[in-house]
Amino acid sequence: MNNKTYDCTEGLEDGSDPCSCQDCSKACGPKPVPPPLPPPWTIFGVDAMTVIMWIFYMAFLTLRCSLLGPNALRILFSSWGSFCVRHPFLVILACLMLVAVSSGGLVYMHITTDPVELWSAPTSQARQEKDYFDSHFGPFFRTVQLIITTPLNKTFMYSPYFGGSDVPFGAILDKDILHQVLDLQLDIERLVATYEGQKITLKDICLAPLAPYNDNCTILSILNYFQNSHAVLDHISGDQFFVYADFHSHFLYCVSAPASLNDTTLLHDPCLGTFGGPVFPWLALGGYDETNYNNATALVITFPINNYLNDSVRLEKALAWEKEFINFMKNFKNPNLTIAFSAERSVEDEIDRESNSDISTIVISYVIMFIYISLALGHIQSFSRVMVDSKISLGIAGILIVLSSVAASLGIFSYAGVPLTLIVIEVIPFLVLAVGVDNIFIIVQTYQRDERMPQEELHQQIGRILGDVAPSMFLSSCSETVAFFLGALSNMPAVRTFSLFAGLAIFIDFLLQISCFVSLLGLDARRQEENRLDIICCVKLPEGQTTKTDGFLFRFFKKIYAPFILKEWVRPIIVSTSLTHCQSCTADSYVLDYFKNMSKYLHTGPPVYFVVEEGLNYSSPDGQNVVCGGVGCNNNSLVQQVYEASLISNYTTIAVIPSSWLDDYFDWVKPQSTCCRYYNTTGAFCNASGKFLPSVNVGKQRPVGEDFMRFLPMFLSDNPNAKCGKGGHAAYSAAVDLYSNNTEIGATYFMTYHTILKESPDFINALKNARILADSISQSLDHKVFAYSVFYVFYEQYLSIVYDTALNLGLSLAAIFVVTTVLLGFELWSAVIVSITIAMIVINMFGVMWLWDISLNAVSLVNLVMSCGISVEFCSHIVRAFSVSLKKNRVERAEEALAHMGSSVFSGITLTKFGGILILALSKSQIFQVFYFRMYLAIVLLGATHGLIFLPVLLSYIGNDCSTTSRLSGTMNNELFVSGDCECECQLLL
C-alpha cells in the first residue's frame, strides 16, 4: 500500500489533466459572489419619487393660487339629425343591414383559450425560443402531480443496527402510510378513461423513456426506491433477534444515491426507478430541512405525460385520462392522507368552471343595468302619464344598439381572421355599454329639457339638439377610438386584440347612435306627443294638458350640487384634497389547495434547459471543451458556468449542477467502462446487458472526429442497467438532435432545475437571471445559447410590463389630447385640462391597485387602457359644455356645464355601471373579484369624483377665459361680433 497518491489538483504521469472544479473543490477559483443590489434612488436622503410628487403637488398649488369643436360640426350634425327624424325607417333599415352584414362574420369566429397565445406574442423572445425547443426536442411534457401529507402528528426513531446515531423519521414516512400511498399510486396507474370508444390507460400516454425495451411509466415517487412493490417495501434482512436492514436503511441509502442499482445494505435492492431513471429526493419529498430527507412532511408524486405538438387525437386522449384522474381524486378519501392534486388541464378547467359558475352573476349584473337604463330614461310628469312618458322601448333599443356595435366589431375582425379572447368577450360589452349609455342619456335628457321654438318642427328640434350634443359625443368617441387603436401597437396579444375590438366597437356604436337611435328617438317623440302608450303604441290616451318640468336629478345638480362645489371656500379644498389624494396613491377550488401546498412543501422549481443551437462542432476538442464540465474542459464552459451559478442559488435561482450528455458520453465510451462494446465481426453495437465482448478502444483521449459520431448513436440508444449505469437512452435520447443519418449534431440541451419559485417576483427573477447566464455562456462559446423553461412564455410579459404600460397609457393620453384639441377648435388649454384629469384618474388607479394588491399584468393593463377610454366620458362632455357656455365668467360657465352635463353623466354612466358592478362582488371567481369587480369599481368611482367634482373646480380656476361659441361668432360680411354675455372681447374675422 505504498502507491503514490496525487492531489486532485495534480496531473498524472501519463499526462492526464487534474480533476475538474466540479470534482475537486481545490481546483475551483473563489466562490462567485452575487452583484450588490442597486442603491435606492434618493434625493437629499429621501425617496426620490416622494420628493418628485411633493414638488409637483406644491407647483400645482402655486399655480392654483396664482390664477385667481366648432360651428361646422354643429351644422353638420343638425342637418343629419333632421334627416334621420324625417326618414326614420330608411335610416333604421340601412343600420340593420350594416349590422347584419358585419355580424355575419361571427360565423368565422374563433376563440383563443391557449394561454400561450394570450400572453406571448409570436415575435417575442420567449415564444420563439419555445417554438425552437418544441420543434427540435418536442413540447414539454404534461404534468400530473400529488402532494400528500398526513394529519398524524408523530415522529419515530430508527436505530441503525451497525451503529450510528438514531435517525428521526416523519409521520409521512411511516411504513403503514407508505403502503397506503402505494395503494393510491397503483390505483392511479390502473385508471381507465374512454375516448371515442377507446380505453385509455396511463401506459398509453405516459413518458416511458426506455420504450420499447421497458414500457414502465416514469413515476417520480420515493416508492420507486422500492420498485413500486409492497413486497419490496416489506423486504427486511435479519433473524429472529435483530433486523439488520429494512425500508429505513434502504431509504437513507437511496436519497444519497438515487441512481444506484445495488444498495450497500444487506438488502441489496436497487434504487433506480422501474422506468430506468433515478428519482431525486428533492423532487419526491417536501417539507424537509436542508438535506435531512428523513424529516420530510410531504410526499410528492409526479406522473409526466407525453405532450403532442401537432397530434390533436393523442392530445385528446391525454386530456381524457387527466379528466378521469381528476374525478378519481375528487372522490378519493383516506382519513390518514391529506392530498392536494393537479393535472395539466386543471388550471384551464378551473377557469372555465369559475367562469361558468359566474355566468348567473354576470347576467344579473347586466340585467340590473338594462332595467335601470330602461326606466331611468323616462321623465314621468304625472302618474296618469306613466306609460306615455316612460322610455322603456327606447331604452331597450339603445341597449340593443350597444350590443349590435359589439357584435359588428367582433364580426368584422372575425372576417379578417383575428381570433377572439375571453378578455374581449368579458370586457368590451362593459366598456361599450359605459360609453354608449352615457351618450344615450345625454341625447334623451337634452331633448326632455328642451323647449321647441316657435314655428319649429320636431325634426328641426331634434336636429338642433343633436347639433348641440353630438360634437361632444364625437369628441369622446373619437378620442377613445384613436386611443384604443394606438393601444393595438402593444406586443401583448391580449392587449392588442382587446384594443382593436374595443376601438372599432366604440366607433360603430357612435355611428349607430347618431343615426339609428336618433331615428328611434324621433318615432318615440311622435308617439309621446300623440299620447300613445310606451311598448303598446297602438293604445292612445285622451288628450290632456301637460306641464314640462325638470327632472329631480337635473334640479339637484343645478340648484344644489353645482353651486355648492363651486363656492369660493369649497373650491380650494377640493383641488388640494384631489392633488393630495393623487400623490398618496403613488376560493372553492382543489387547484387553489394544490398551489398552497406546492408553495409550502416543494423544494425544487421547474426544470430549465440551456439550449445550444445547431452549428457547434462537438467532434472537435475545442467544441467539446467549451461545453463539458469534466477533466480538461474550459473553466468557463457551459457546464462549469451553470455549476458556479448553482453555488449561489439564492441569487441565480439555479438549483443544481446540469445533467451533461457530453460528460456522460465520455464516461460511457472510455475503455475502463463496461458500457461501450460491439461485435468484432460485424461492428454492430452490443448492449452492456449482453455478453461481454472487447470494448471500444479509443485510448485515454476522448473520441473526436468520426469516432465521436460513430459511437454517439450507440450511447443515446443504450439503456442503463446493472453493468452500465451510463447508458444515455433514458436521460438523453431527446437531448441531442441528430440528423443527416446520424452523422451530424444539431441542437442540444443541458437540463438543470430552478430553485423553488413561490411568488410572481420569484418567477420573474428566475427568468431574468437565466437569460443573463445564457448570454454569458453564449459569449464564452461564441455560439448562441438560450435558457428555456415552460413558464417563461407567461412571465416574459413582466419583463416589459412597465414599458408596455407606459407606452400604451402614454399613447392613449396623447391621442386624447390631439383629438380633443382638434375637435374643440384647437383649444389647446382645454385639451391639456382633459389630459391632466384623465392622467390623475390613471395615477389613482395605480394607487388603488397597490392598496388592493392587484398585480400589474396583461389583464390589469387592459383595464387601465379601458379606464383611459371611460374617463373621457367623465371629462370631455363637461369640458365642451364649459367651452361653449356664454356665461360671463369661469365660475358661472363651470356651474352651467356641471348642471347640464353633470346630471346626464351621473345618471348615464355612474349609476348605470355602479349597480351592475356591485353584483360582481358576489362572484366566486378570483379573476372576476380582483380584476373586474375591484378595478371596475375603482374606474367608475375615480372617474365620477374627478369628472364631477375636481374637473369643474379646475375649470373654474384655469379654464379658457371665454367660450368657443363667442370666438367663432361673426357675420359673413367681415363684421366683428362680440358676445354680450362674455366678459372678454373674443373676436373672429370671418
PDB file of N, CA, C and O in Angstrom, residues 360-404:
ATOM      1  N   SER A 360     -74.317  33.362 -14.057  1.00  0.00           N
ATOM      2  CA  SER A 360     -75.539  33.916 -13.475  1.00  0.00           C
ATOM      3  C   SER A 360     -75.274  35.285 -12.849  1.00  0.00           C
ATOM      4  O   SER A 360     -76.093  36.203 -12.960  1.00  0.00           O
ATOM      5  N   THR A 361     -74.106  35.438 -12.203  1.00  0.00           N
ATOM      6  CA  THR A 361     -73.758  36.732 -11.608  1.00  0.00           C
ATOM      7  C   THR A 361     -73.625  37.805 -12.676  1.00  0.00           C
ATOM      8  O   THR A 361     -74.115  38.929 -12.527  1.00  0.00           O
ATOM      9  N   ILE A 362     -72.952  37.454 -13.772  1.00  0.00           N
ATOM     10  CA  ILE A 362     -72.770  38.415 -14.864  1.00  0.00           C
ATOM     11  C   ILE A 362     -74.102  38.778 -15.485  1.00  0.00           C
ATOM     12  O   ILE A 362     -74.380  39.952 -15.775  1.00  0.00           O
ATOM     13  N   VAL A 363     -74.940  37.761 -15.694  1.00  0.00           N
ATOM     14  CA  VAL A 363     -76.252  38.017 -16.296  1.00  0.00           C
ATOM     15  C   VAL A 363     -77.069  38.956 -15.411  1.00  0.00           C
ATOM     16  O   VAL A 363     -77.692  39.909 -15.893  1.00  0.00           O
ATOM     17  N   ILE A 364     -77.067  38.699 -14.099  1.00  0.00           N
ATOM     18  CA  ILE A 364     -77.799  39.571 -13.174  1.00  0.00           C
ATOM     19  C   ILE A 364     -77.256  40.991 -13.236  1.00  0.00           C
ATOM     20  O   ILE A 364     -78.002  41.971 -13.219  1.00  0.00           O
ATOM     21  N   SER A 365     -75.909  41.110 -13.330  1.00  0.00           N
ATOM     22  CA  SER A 365     -75.289  42.428 -13.410  1.00  0.00           C
ATOM     23  C   SER A 365     -75.793  43.196 -14.619  1.00  0.00           C
ATOM     24  O   SER A 365     -76.198  44.362 -14.513  1.00  0.00           O
ATOM     25  N   TYR A 366     -75.810  42.549 -15.778  1.00  0.00           N
ATOM     26  CA  TYR A 366     -76.264  43.232 -16.986  1.00  0.00           C
ATOM     27  C   TYR A 366     -77.770  43.487 -16.954  1.00  0.00           C
ATOM     28  O   TYR A 366     -78.229  44.524 -17.433  1.00  0.00           O
ATOM     29  N   VAL A 367     -78.538  42.560 -16.374  1.00  0.00           N
ATOM     30  CA  VAL A 367     -79.987  42.768 -16.280  1.00  0.00           C
ATOM     31  C   VAL A 367     -80.298  44.002 -15.445  1.00  0.00           C
ATOM     32  O   VAL A 367     -81.170  44.814 -15.786  1.00  0.00           O
ATOM     33  N   ILE A 368     -79.581  44.161 -14.324  1.00  0.00           N
ATOM     34  CA  ILE A 368     -79.795  45.336 -13.476  1.00  0.00           C
ATOM     35  C   ILE A 368     -79.498  46.614 -14.257  1.00  0.00           C
ATOM     36  O   ILE A 368     -80.254  47.592 -14.194  1.00  0.00           O
ATOM     37  N   MET A 369     -78.390  46.609 -15.009  1.00  0.00           N
ATOM     38  CA  MET A 369     -78.059  47.793 -15.802  1.00  0.00           C
ATOM     39  C   MET A 369     -79.113  48.045 -16.876  1.00  0.00           C
ATOM     40  O   MET A 369     -79.500  49.194 -17.127  1.00  0.00           O
ATOM     41  N   PHE A 370     -79.602  46.970 -17.508  1.00  0.00           N
ATOM     42  CA  PHE A 370     -80.613  47.131 -18.561  1.00  0.00           C
ATOM     43  C   PHE A 370     -81.914  47.697 -17.991  1.00  0.00           C
ATOM     44  O   PHE A 370     -82.522  48.604 -18.568  1.00  0.00           O
ATOM     45  N   ILE A 371     -82.337  47.177 -16.841  1.00  0.00           N
ATOM     46  CA  ILE A 371     -83.585  47.649 -16.226  1.00  0.00           C
ATOM     47  C   ILE A 371     -83.446  49.122 -15.830  1.00  0.00           C
ATOM     48  O   ILE A 371     -84.354  49.930 -16.062  1.00  0.00           O
ATOM     49  N   TYR A 372     -82.299  49.454 -15.250  1.00  0.00           N
ATOM     50  CA  TYR A 372     -82.095  50.843 -14.846  1.00  0.00           C
ATOM     51  C   TYR A 372     -82.162  51.775 -16.050  1.00  0.00           C
ATOM     52  O   TYR A 372     -82.798  52.837 -16.010  1.00  0.00           O
ATOM     53  N   ILE A 373     -81.484  51.394 -17.127  1.00  0.00           N
ATOM     54  CA  ILE A 373     -81.473  52.241 -18.328  1.00  0.00           C
ATOM     55  C   ILE A 373     -82.880  52.430 -18.865  1.00  0.00           C
ATOM     56  O   ILE A 373     -83.303  53.550 -19.195  1.00  0.00           O
ATOM     57  N   SER A 374     -83.626  51.330 -18.936  1.00  0.00           N
ATOM     58  CA  SER A 374     -84.975  51.395 -19.499  1.00  0.00           C
ATOM     59  C   SER A 374     -85.889  52.292 -18.673  1.00  0.00           C
ATOM     60  O   SER A 374     -86.723  53.012 -19.218  1.00  0.00           O
ATOM     61  N   LEU A 375     -85.725  52.264 -17.366  1.00  0.00           N
ATOM     62  CA  LEU A 375     -86.604  53.050 -16.501  1.00  0.00           C
ATOM     63  C   LEU A 375     -86.112  54.487 -16.325  1.00  0.00           C
ATOM     64  O   LEU A 375     -86.909  55.421 -16.260  1.00  0.00           O
ATOM     65  N   ALA A 376     -84.792  54.670 -16.260  1.00  0.00           N
ATOM     66  CA  ALA A 376     -84.255  55.993 -15.946  1.00  0.00           C
ATOM     67  C   ALA A 376     -84.364  56.966 -17.113  1.00  0.00           C
ATOM     68  O   ALA A 376     -84.322  58.183 -16.905  1.00  0.00           O
ATOM     69  N   LEU A 377     -84.486  56.448 -18.319  1.00  0.00           N
ATOM     70  CA  LEU A 377     -84.576  57.353 -19.466  1.00  0.00           C
ATOM     71  C   LEU A 377     -85.876  58.155 -19.467  1.00  0.00           C
ATOM     72  O   LEU A 377     -85.938  59.264 -19.980  1.00  0.00           O
ATOM     73  N   GLY A 378     -86.922  57.569 -18.916  1.00  0.00           N
ATOM     74  CA  GLY A 378     -88.213  58.246 -18.926  1.00  0.00           C
ATOM     75  C   GLY A 378     -88.259  59.400 -17.944  1.00  0.00           C
ATOM     76  O   GLY A 378     -87.620  59.388 -16.894  1.00  0.00           O
ATOM     77  N   HIS A 379     -89.039  60.441 -18.313  1.00  0.00           N
ATOM     78  CA  HIS A 379     -89.249  61.591 -17.444  1.00  0.00           C
ATOM     79  C   HIS A 379     -90.747  61.669 -17.159  1.00  0.00           C
ATOM     80  O   HIS A 379     -91.520  62.224 -17.939  1.00  0.00           O
ATOM     81  N   ILE A 380     -91.154  61.067 -16.058  1.00  0.00           N
ATOM     82  CA  ILE A 380     -92.581  60.922 -15.741  1.00  0.00           C
ATOM     83  C   ILE A 380     -93.121  62.252 -15.214  1.00  0.00           C
ATOM     84  O   ILE A 380     -92.635  62.777 -14.203  1.00  0.00           O
ATOM     85  N   GLN A 381     -94.131  62.806 -15.895  1.00  0.00           N
ATOM     86  CA  GLN A 381     -94.734  64.075 -15.483  1.00  0.00           C
ATOM     87  C   GLN A 381     -95.799  63.872 -14.417  1.00  0.00           C
ATOM     88  O   GLN A 381     -95.953  64.673 -13.501  1.00  0.00           O
ATOM     89  N   SER A 382     -96.569  62.804 -14.541  1.00  0.00           N
ATOM     90  CA  SER A 382     -97.636  62.516 -13.575  1.00  0.00           C
ATOM     91  C   SER A 382     -97.929  61.024 -13.618  1.00  0.00           C
ATOM     92  O   SER A 382     -97.555  60.322 -14.565  1.00  0.00           O
ATOM     93  N   PHE A 383     -98.617  60.553 -12.591  1.00  0.00           N
ATOM     94  CA  PHE A 383     -98.914  59.125 -12.510  1.00  0.00           C
ATOM     95  C   PHE A 383     -99.788  58.660 -13.674  1.00  0.00           C
ATOM     96  O   PHE A 383     -99.629  57.554 -14.192  1.00  0.00           O
ATOM     97  N   SER A 384    -100.690  59.517 -14.108  1.00  0.00           N
ATOM     98  CA  SER A 384    -101.605  59.125 -15.187  1.00  0.00           C
ATOM     99  C   SER A 384    -100.889  58.971 -16.522  1.00  0.00           C
ATOM    100  O   SER A 384    -101.398  58.346 -17.436  1.00  0.00           O
ATOM    101  N   ARG A 385     -99.697  59.569 -16.615  1.00  0.00           N
ATOM    102  CA  ARG A 385     -98.961  59.501 -17.877  1.00  0.00           C
ATOM    103  C   ARG A 385     -97.703  58.619 -17.773  1.00  0.00           C
ATOM    104  O   ARG A 385     -96.758  58.779 -18.548  1.00  0.00           O
ATOM    105  N   VAL A 386     -97.711  57.695 -16.820  1.00  0.00           N
ATOM    106  CA  VAL A 386     -96.539  56.853 -16.626  1.00  0.00           C
ATOM    107  C   VAL A 386     -96.175  56.111 -17.909  1.00  0.00           C
ATOM    108  O   VAL A 386     -95.034  56.134 -18.380  1.00  0.00           O
ATOM    109  N   MET A 387     -97.144  55.458 -18.521  1.00  0.00           N
ATOM    110  CA  MET A 387     -96.879  54.655 -19.707  1.00  0.00           C
ATOM    111  C   MET A 387     -96.676  55.492 -20.958  1.00  0.00           C
ATOM    112  O   MET A 387     -96.182  54.987 -21.966  1.00  0.00           O
ATOM    113  N   VAL A 388     -97.042  56.762 -20.902  1.00  0.00           N
ATOM    114  CA  VAL A 388     -96.807  57.636 -22.047  1.00  0.00           C
ATOM    115  C   VAL A 388     -95.403  58.242 -21.974  1.00  0.00           C
ATOM    116  O   VAL A 388     -94.666  58.290 -22.964  1.00  0.00           O
ATOM    117  N   ASP A 389     -95.031  58.710 -20.773  1.00  0.00           N
ATOM    118  CA  ASP A 389     -93.743  59.383 -20.616  1.00  0.00           C
ATOM    119  C   ASP A 389     -92.572  58.420 -20.431  1.00  0.00           C
ATOM    120  O   ASP A 389     -91.413  58.846 -20.488  1.00  0.00           O
ATOM    121  N   SER A 390     -92.836  57.175 -20.161  1.00  0.00           N
ATOM    122  CA  SER A 390     -91.732  56.229 -19.978  1.00  0.00           C
ATOM    123  C   SER A 390     -91.007  55.992 -21.302  1.00  0.00           C
ATOM    124  O   SER A 390     -91.556  56.211 -22.383  1.00  0.00           O
ATOM    125  N   LYS A 391     -89.757  55.531 -21.192  1.00  0.00           N
ATOM    126  CA  LYS A 391     -88.927  55.294 -22.376  1.00  0.00           C
ATOM    127  C   LYS A 391     -88.379  53.864 -22.361  1.00  0.00           C
ATOM    128  O   LYS A 391     -87.235  53.624 -22.750  1.00  0.00           O
ATOM    129  N   ILE A 392     -89.218  52.932 -21.944  1.00  0.00           N
ATOM    130  CA  ILE A 392     -88.742  51.551 -21.827  1.00  0.00           C
ATOM    131  C   ILE A 392     -88.325  50.998 -23.188  1.00  0.00           C
ATOM    132  O   ILE A 392     -87.238  50.430 -23.351  1.00  0.00           O
ATOM    133  N   SER A 393     -89.189  51.159 -24.177  1.00  0.00           N
ATOM    134  CA  SER A 393     -88.870  50.632 -25.502  1.00  0.00           C
ATOM    135  C   SER A 393     -87.651  51.332 -26.085  1.00  0.00           C
ATOM    136  O   SER A 393     -86.802  50.701 -26.728  1.00  0.00           O
ATOM    137  N   LEU A 394     -87.530  52.645 -25.861  1.00  0.00           N
ATOM    138  CA  LEU A 394     -86.379  53.374 -26.373  1.00  0.00           C
ATOM    139  C   LEU A 394     -85.099  52.941 -25.649  1.00  0.00           C
ATOM    140  O   LEU A 394     -84.033  52.817 -26.257  1.00  0.00           O
ATOM    141  N   GLY A 395     -85.206  52.697 -24.334  1.00  0.00           N
ATOM    142  CA  GLY A 395     -84.048  52.228 -23.584  1.00  0.00           C
ATOM    143  C   GLY A 395     -83.585  50.858 -24.048  1.00  0.00           C
ATOM    144  O   GLY A 395     -82.380  50.615 -24.209  1.00  0.00           O
ATOM    145  N   ILE A 396     -84.554  49.961 -24.292  1.00  0.00           N
ATOM    146  CA  ILE A 396     -84.188  48.634 -24.795  1.00  0.00           C
ATOM    147  C   ILE A 396     -83.537  48.748 -26.164  1.00  0.00           C
ATOM    148  O   ILE A 396     -82.553  48.067 -26.471  1.00  0.00           O
ATOM    149  N   ALA A 397     -84.091  49.638 -27.003  1.00  0.00           N
ATOM    150  CA  ALA A 397     -83.492  49.847 -28.323  1.00  0.00           C
ATOM    151  C   ALA A 397     -82.068  50.367 -28.202  1.00  0.00           C
ATOM    152  O   ALA A 397     -81.167  49.950 -28.950  1.00  0.00           O
ATOM    153  N   GLY A 398     -81.846  51.283 -27.253  1.00  0.00           N
ATOM    154  CA  GLY A 398     -80.495  51.798 -27.050  1.00  0.00           C
ATOM    155  C   GLY A 398     -79.524  50.710 -26.619  1.00  0.00           C
ATOM    156  O   GLY A 398     -78.370  50.668 -27.076  1.00  0.00           O
ATOM    157  N   ILE A 399     -79.997  49.814 -25.755  1.00  0.00           N
ATOM    158  CA  ILE A 399     -79.144  48.700 -25.312  1.00  0.00           C
ATOM    159  C   ILE A 399     -78.840  47.769 -26.482  1.00  0.00           C
ATOM    160  O   ILE A 399     -77.700  47.314 -26.659  1.00  0.00           O
ATOM    161  N   LEU A 400     -79.859  47.496 -27.304  1.00  0.00           N
ATOM    162  CA  LEU A 400     -79.646  46.635 -28.472  1.00  0.00           C
ATOM    163  C   LEU A 400     -78.652  47.265 -29.450  1.00  0.00           C
ATOM    164  O   LEU A 400     -77.868  46.557 -30.092  1.00  0.00           O
ATOM    165  N   ILE A 401     -78.687  48.573 -29.556  1.00  0.00           N
ATOM    166  CA  ILE A 401     -77.725  49.259 -30.422  1.00  0.00           C
ATOM    167  C   ILE A 401     -76.307  49.060 -29.895  1.00  0.00           C
ATOM    168  O   ILE A 401     -75.365  48.808 -30.656  1.00  0.00           O
ATOM    169  N   VAL A 402     -76.142  49.174 -28.573  1.00  0.00           N
ATOM    170  CA  VAL A 402     -74.827  48.954 -27.971  1.00  0.00           C
ATOM    171  C   VAL A 402     -74.343  47.531 -28.251  1.00  0.00           C
ATOM    172  O   VAL A 402     -73.198  47.313 -28.684  1.00  0.00           O
ATOM    173  N   LEU A 403     -75.213  46.551 -28.023  1.00  0.00           N
ATOM    174  CA  LEU A 403     -74.835  45.155 -28.255  1.00  0.00           C
ATOM    175  C   LEU A 403     -74.584  44.898 -29.736  1.00  0.00           C
ATOM    176  O   LEU A 403     -73.714  44.092 -30.101  1.00  0.00           O
ATOM    177  N   SER A 404     -75.331  45.574 -30.602  1.00  0.00           N
ATOM    178  CA  SER A 404     -75.129  45.410 -32.044  1.00  0.00           C
ATOM    179  C   SER A 404     -73.761  45.920 -32.466  1.00  0.00           C
ATOM    180  O   SER A 404     -73.104  45.336 -33.335  1.00  0.00           O
TER     181      SER A 404
END
